[in-house]
Backbone as a chain_set.jsonl record, in Angstrom:
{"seq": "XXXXXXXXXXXXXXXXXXXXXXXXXXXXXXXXXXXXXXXXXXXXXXXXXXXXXXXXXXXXXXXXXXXXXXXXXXXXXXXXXXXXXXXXXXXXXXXXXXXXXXXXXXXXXXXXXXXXXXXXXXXXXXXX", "coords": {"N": [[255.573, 87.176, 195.444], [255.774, 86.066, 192.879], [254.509, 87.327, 191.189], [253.493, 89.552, 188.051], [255.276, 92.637, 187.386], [255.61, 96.047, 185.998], [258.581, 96.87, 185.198], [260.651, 99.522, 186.654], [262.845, 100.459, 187.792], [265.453, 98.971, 188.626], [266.808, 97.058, 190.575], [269.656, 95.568, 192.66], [269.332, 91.967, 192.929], [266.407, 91.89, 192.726], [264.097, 89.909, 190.357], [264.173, 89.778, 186.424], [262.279, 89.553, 183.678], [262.612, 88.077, 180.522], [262.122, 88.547, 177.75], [262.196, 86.977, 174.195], [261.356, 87.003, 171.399], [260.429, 85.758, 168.068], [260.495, 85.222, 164.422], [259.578, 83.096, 162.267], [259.408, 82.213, 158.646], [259.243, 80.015, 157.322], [259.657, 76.391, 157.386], [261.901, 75.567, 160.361], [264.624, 74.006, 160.754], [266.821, 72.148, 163.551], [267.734, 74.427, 165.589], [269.313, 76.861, 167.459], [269.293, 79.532, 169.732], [270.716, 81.909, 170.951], [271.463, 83.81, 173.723], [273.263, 86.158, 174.954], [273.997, 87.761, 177.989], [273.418, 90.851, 179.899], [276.432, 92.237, 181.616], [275.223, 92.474, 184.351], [273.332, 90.856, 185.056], [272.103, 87.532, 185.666], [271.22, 84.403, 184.486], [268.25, 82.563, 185.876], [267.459, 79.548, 187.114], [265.355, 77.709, 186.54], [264.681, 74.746, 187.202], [265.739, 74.753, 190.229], [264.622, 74.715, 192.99], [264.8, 76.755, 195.091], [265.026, 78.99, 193.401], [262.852, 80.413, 193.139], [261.296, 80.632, 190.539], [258.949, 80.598, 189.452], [256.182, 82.148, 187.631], [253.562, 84.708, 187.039], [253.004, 84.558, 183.17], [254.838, 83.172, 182.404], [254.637, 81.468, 180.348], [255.985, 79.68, 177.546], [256.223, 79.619, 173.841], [257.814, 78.819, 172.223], [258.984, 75.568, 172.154], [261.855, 73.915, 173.215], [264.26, 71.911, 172.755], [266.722, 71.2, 174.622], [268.138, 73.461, 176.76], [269.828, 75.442, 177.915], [271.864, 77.229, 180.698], [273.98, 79.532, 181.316], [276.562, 81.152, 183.252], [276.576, 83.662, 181.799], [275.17, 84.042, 179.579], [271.967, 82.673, 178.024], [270.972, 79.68, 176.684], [269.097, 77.864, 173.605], [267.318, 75.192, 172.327], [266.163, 73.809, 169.624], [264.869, 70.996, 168.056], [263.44, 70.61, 165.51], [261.492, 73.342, 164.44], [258.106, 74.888, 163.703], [256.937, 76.995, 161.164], [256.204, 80.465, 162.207], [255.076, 82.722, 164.888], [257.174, 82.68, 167.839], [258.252, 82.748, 171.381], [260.021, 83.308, 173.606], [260.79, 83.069, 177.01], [262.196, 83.666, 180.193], [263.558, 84.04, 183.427], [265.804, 86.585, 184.366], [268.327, 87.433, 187.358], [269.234, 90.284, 188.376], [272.403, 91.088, 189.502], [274.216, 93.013, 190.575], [274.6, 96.538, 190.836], [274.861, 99.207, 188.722], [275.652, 100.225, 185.181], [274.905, 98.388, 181.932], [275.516, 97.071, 178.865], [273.332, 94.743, 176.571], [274.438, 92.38, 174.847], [274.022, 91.185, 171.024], [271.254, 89.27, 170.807], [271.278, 85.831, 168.999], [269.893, 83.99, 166.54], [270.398, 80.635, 164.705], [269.558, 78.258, 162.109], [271.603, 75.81, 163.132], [272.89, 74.095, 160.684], [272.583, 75.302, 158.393], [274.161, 78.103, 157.956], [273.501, 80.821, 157.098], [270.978, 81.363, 157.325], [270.072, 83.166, 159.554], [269.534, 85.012, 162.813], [269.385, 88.42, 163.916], [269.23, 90.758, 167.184], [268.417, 93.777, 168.451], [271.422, 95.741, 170.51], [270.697, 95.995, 173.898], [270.673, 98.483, 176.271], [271.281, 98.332, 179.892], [269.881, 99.343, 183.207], [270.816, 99.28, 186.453], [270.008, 100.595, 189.373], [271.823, 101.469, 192.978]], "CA": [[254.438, 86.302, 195.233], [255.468, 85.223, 191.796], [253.526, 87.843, 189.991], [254.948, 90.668, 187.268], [254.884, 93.936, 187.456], [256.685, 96.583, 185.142], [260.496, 97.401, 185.862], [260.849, 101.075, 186.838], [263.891, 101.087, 188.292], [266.038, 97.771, 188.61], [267.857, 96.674, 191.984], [270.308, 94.236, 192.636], [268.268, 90.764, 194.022], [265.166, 92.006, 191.111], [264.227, 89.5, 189.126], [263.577, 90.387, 185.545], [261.467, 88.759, 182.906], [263.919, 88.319, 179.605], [261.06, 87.741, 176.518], [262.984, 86.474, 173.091], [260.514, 87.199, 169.976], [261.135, 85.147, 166.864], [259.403, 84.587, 163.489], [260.086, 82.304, 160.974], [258.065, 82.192, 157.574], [258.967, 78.477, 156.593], [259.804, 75.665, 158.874], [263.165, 75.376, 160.415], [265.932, 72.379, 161.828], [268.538, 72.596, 164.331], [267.708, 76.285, 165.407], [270.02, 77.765, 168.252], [269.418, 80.83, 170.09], [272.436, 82.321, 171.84], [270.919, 85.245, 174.226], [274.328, 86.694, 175.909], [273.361, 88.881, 178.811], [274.225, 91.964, 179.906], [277.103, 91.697, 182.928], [274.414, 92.736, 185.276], [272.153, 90.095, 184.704], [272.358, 86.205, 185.788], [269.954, 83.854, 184.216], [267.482, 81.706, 186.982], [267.412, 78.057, 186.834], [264.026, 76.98, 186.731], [265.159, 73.419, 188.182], [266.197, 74.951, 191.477], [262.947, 74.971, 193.661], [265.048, 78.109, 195.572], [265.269, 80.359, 192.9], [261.374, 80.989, 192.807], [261.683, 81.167, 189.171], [257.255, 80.058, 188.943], [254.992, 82.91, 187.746], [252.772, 84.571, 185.788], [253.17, 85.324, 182.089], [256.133, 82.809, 181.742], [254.81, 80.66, 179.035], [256.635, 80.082, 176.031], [255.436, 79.137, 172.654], [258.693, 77.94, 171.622], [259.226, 74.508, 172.784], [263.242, 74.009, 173.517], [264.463, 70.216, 173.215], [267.097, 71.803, 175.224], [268.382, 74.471, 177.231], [271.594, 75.83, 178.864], [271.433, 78.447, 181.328], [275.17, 80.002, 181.702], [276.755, 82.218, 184.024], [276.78, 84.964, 181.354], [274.26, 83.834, 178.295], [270.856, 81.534, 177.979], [271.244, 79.477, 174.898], [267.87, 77.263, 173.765], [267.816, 74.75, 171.02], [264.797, 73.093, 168.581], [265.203, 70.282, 166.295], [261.874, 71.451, 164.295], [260.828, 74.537, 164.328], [257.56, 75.101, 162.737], [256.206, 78.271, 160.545], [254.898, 81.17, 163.025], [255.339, 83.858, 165.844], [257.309, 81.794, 169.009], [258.815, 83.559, 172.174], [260.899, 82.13, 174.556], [260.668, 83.801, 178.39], [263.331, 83.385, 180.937], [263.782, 84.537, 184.467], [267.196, 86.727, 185.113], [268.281, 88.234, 188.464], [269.984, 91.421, 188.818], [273.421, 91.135, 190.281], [274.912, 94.349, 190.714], [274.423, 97.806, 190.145], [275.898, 99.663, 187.435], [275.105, 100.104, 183.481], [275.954, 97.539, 180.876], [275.483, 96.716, 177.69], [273.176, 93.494, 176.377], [275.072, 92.174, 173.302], [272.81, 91.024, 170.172], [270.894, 87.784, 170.507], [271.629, 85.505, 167.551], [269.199, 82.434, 166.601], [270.11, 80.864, 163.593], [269.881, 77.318, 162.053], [273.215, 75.369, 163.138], [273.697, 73.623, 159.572], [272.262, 76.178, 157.536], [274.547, 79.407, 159.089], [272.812, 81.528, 156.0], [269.588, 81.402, 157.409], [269.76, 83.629, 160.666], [268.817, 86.675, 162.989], [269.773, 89.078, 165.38], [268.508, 91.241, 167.316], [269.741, 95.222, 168.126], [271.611, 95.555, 171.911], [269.719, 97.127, 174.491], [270.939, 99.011, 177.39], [270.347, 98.265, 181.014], [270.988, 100.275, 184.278], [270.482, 98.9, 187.869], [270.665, 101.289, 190.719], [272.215, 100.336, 194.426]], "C": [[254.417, 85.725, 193.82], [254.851, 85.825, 190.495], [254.218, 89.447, 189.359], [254.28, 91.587, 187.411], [255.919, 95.036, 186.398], [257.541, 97.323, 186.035], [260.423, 98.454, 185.455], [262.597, 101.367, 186.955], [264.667, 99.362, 188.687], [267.121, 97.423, 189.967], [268.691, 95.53, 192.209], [269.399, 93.3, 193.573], [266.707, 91.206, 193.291], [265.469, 90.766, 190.596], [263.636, 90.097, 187.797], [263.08, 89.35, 184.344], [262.198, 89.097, 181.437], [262.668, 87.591, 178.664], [262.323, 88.155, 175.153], [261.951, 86.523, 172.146], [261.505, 86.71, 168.733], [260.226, 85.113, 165.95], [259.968, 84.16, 162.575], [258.812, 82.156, 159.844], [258.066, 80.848, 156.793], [259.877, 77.384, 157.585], [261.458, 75.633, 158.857], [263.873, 74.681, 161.077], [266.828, 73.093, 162.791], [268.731, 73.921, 164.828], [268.192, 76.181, 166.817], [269.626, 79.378, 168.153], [270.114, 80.757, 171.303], [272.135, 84.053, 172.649], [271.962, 85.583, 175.3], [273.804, 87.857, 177.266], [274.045, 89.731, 179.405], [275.45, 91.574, 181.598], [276.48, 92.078, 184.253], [273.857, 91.894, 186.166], [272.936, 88.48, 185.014], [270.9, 85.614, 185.266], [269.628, 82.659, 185.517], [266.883, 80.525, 186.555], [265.988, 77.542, 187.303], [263.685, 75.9, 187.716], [265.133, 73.328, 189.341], [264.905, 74.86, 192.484], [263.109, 76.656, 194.168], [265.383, 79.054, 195.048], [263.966, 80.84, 192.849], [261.11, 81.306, 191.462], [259.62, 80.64, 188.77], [256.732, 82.145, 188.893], [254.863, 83.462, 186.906], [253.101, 84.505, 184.539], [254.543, 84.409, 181.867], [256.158, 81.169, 180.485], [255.456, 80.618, 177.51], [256.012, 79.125, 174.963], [256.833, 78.771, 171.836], [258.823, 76.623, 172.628], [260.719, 73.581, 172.265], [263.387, 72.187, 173.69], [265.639, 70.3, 173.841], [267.602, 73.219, 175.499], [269.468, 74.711, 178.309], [271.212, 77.246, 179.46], [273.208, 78.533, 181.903], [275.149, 80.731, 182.979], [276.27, 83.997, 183.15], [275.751, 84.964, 179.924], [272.791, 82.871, 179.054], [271.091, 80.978, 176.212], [269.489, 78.208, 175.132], [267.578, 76.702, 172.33], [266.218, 74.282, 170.973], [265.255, 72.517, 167.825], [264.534, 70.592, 165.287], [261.099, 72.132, 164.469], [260.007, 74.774, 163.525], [257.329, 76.772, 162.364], [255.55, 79.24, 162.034], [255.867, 81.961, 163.825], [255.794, 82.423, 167.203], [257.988, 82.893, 169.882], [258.922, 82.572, 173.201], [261.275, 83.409, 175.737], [261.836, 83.096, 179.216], [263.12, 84.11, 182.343], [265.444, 85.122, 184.529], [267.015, 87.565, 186.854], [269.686, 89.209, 188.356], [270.874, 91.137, 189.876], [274.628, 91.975, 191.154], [274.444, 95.686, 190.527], [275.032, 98.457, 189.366], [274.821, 99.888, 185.773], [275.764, 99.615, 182.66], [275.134, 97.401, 179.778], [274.861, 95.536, 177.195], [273.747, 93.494, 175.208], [273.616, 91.543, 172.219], [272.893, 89.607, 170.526], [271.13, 87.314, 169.013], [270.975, 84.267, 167.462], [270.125, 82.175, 164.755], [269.986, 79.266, 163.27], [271.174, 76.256, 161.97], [273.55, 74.672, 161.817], [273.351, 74.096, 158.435], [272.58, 77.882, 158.282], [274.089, 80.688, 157.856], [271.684, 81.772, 156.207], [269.938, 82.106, 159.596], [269.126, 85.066, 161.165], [269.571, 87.342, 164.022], [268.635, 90.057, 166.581], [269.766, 92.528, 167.964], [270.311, 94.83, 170.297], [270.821, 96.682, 172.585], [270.601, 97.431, 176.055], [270.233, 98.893, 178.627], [270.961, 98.769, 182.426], [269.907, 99.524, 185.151], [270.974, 100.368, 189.214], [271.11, 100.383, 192.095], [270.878, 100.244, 195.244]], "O": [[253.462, 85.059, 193.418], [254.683, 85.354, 189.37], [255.041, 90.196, 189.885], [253.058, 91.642, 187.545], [257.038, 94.608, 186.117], [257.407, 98.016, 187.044], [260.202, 98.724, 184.274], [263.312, 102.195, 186.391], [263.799, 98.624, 189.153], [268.306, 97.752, 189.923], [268.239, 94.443, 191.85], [268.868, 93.648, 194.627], [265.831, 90.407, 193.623], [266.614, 90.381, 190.358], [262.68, 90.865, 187.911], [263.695, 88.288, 184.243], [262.376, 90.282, 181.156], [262.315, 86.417, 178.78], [263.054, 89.143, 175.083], [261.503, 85.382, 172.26], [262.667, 87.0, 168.448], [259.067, 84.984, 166.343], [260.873, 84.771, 162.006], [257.614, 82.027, 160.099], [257.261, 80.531, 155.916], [260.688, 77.769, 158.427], [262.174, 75.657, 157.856], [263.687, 74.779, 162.29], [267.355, 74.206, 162.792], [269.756, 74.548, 164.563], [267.537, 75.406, 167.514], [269.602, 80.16, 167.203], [270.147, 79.976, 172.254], [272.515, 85.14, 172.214], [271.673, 85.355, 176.474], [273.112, 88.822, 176.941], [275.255, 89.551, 179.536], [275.15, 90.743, 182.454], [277.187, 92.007, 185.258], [273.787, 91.926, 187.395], [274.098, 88.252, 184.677], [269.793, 86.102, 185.494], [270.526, 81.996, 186.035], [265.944, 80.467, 185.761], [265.731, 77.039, 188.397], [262.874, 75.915, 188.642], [264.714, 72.31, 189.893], [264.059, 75.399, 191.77], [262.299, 77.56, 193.964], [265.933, 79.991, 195.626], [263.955, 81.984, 192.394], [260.629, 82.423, 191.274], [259.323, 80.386, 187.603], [256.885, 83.031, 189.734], [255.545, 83.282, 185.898], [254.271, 84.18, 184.741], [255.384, 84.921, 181.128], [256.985, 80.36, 180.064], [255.348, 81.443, 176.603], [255.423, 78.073, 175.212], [256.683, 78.412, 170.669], [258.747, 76.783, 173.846], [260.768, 72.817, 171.301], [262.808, 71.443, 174.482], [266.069, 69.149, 173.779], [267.527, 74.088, 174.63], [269.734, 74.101, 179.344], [270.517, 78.123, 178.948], [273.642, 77.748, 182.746], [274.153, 80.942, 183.67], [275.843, 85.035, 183.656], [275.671, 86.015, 179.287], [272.659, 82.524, 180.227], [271.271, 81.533, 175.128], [268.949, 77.853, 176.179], [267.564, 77.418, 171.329], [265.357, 74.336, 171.851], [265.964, 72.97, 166.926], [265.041, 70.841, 164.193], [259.939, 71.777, 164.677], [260.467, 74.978, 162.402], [257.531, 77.656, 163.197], [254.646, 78.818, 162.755], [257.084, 81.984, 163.645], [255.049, 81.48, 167.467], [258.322, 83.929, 169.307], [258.315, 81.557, 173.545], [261.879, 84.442, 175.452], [262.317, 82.026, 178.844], [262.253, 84.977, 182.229], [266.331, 84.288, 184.713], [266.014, 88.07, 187.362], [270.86, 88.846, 188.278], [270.455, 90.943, 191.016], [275.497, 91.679, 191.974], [273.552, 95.661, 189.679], [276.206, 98.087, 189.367], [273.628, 99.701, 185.533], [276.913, 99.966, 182.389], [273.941, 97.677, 179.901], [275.767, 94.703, 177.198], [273.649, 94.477, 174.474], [272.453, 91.491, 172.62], [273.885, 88.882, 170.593], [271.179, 88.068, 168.041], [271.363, 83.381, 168.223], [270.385, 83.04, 163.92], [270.354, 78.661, 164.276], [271.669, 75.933, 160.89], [274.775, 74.597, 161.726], [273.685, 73.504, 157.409], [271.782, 78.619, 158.861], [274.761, 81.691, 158.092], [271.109, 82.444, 155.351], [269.96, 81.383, 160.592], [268.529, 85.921, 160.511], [270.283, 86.786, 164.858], [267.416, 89.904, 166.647], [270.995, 92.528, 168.032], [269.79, 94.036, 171.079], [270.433, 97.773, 172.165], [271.051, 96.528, 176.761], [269.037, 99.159, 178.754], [272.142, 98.672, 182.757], [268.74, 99.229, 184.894], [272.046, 100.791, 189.646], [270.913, 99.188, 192.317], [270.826, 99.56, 196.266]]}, "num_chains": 1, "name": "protein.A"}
């Protein structure tokens, strides 16, 4: 029905709700974020009508002048990024079962590569 609930236990054909936390303390250009995902995990194309990708809680407060949705990453760009707390939500779906590894997200400004972030990797297990 569209509506979230917290992930106990993760199944292949789950979708899961992928939140991106950022803060910047002075405004920023050209900002790339590069969110690799774990080999579990497929990201869900909004676009599609048949991925059901609508519901609650999936507003974002970053606003993306585009966005790439891979087989194996989500990447999500800004020409001007202002000052403040933004988070950027996603839909993935669980593809398998198993336990993998998410690698570190990395935003940083593409012509200022001195000015970036990461974030730590987090572990994720699907049962069958």
């Amino acid at each position: 029905d569209g509506s979230l609930t917290p992930l106990t236990t993760a199944r292949p054909g789950d979708r899961v709700l992928v939140t991106l936390e950022l803060e910047n303390r002075q405004p920023a250009h050209y900002v790339a974020v590069d969110d690799p995902l774990p080999a579990l995990l497929e990201p869900v194309n909004p676009d599609f009508k048949t991925s059901q990708s609508v519901g609650a809680g999936l507003a974002d407060t970053w606003v993306s002048d585009h966005r790439e949705l891979r087989s194996d990453r989500a990447l999500f760009f800004c020409d001007h990024l202002p000052p403040g707390r933004h988070a950027i939500r996603y839909l993935a779906r669980v593809r398998a079962a198993g336990v993998a590894l998410a690698p570190s997200a990395r935003v940083e400004e593409m012509y200022r590569p001195d000015r970036f972030g990461l974030t730590g990797t987090v572990r994720f297990d699907a049962r069958p």
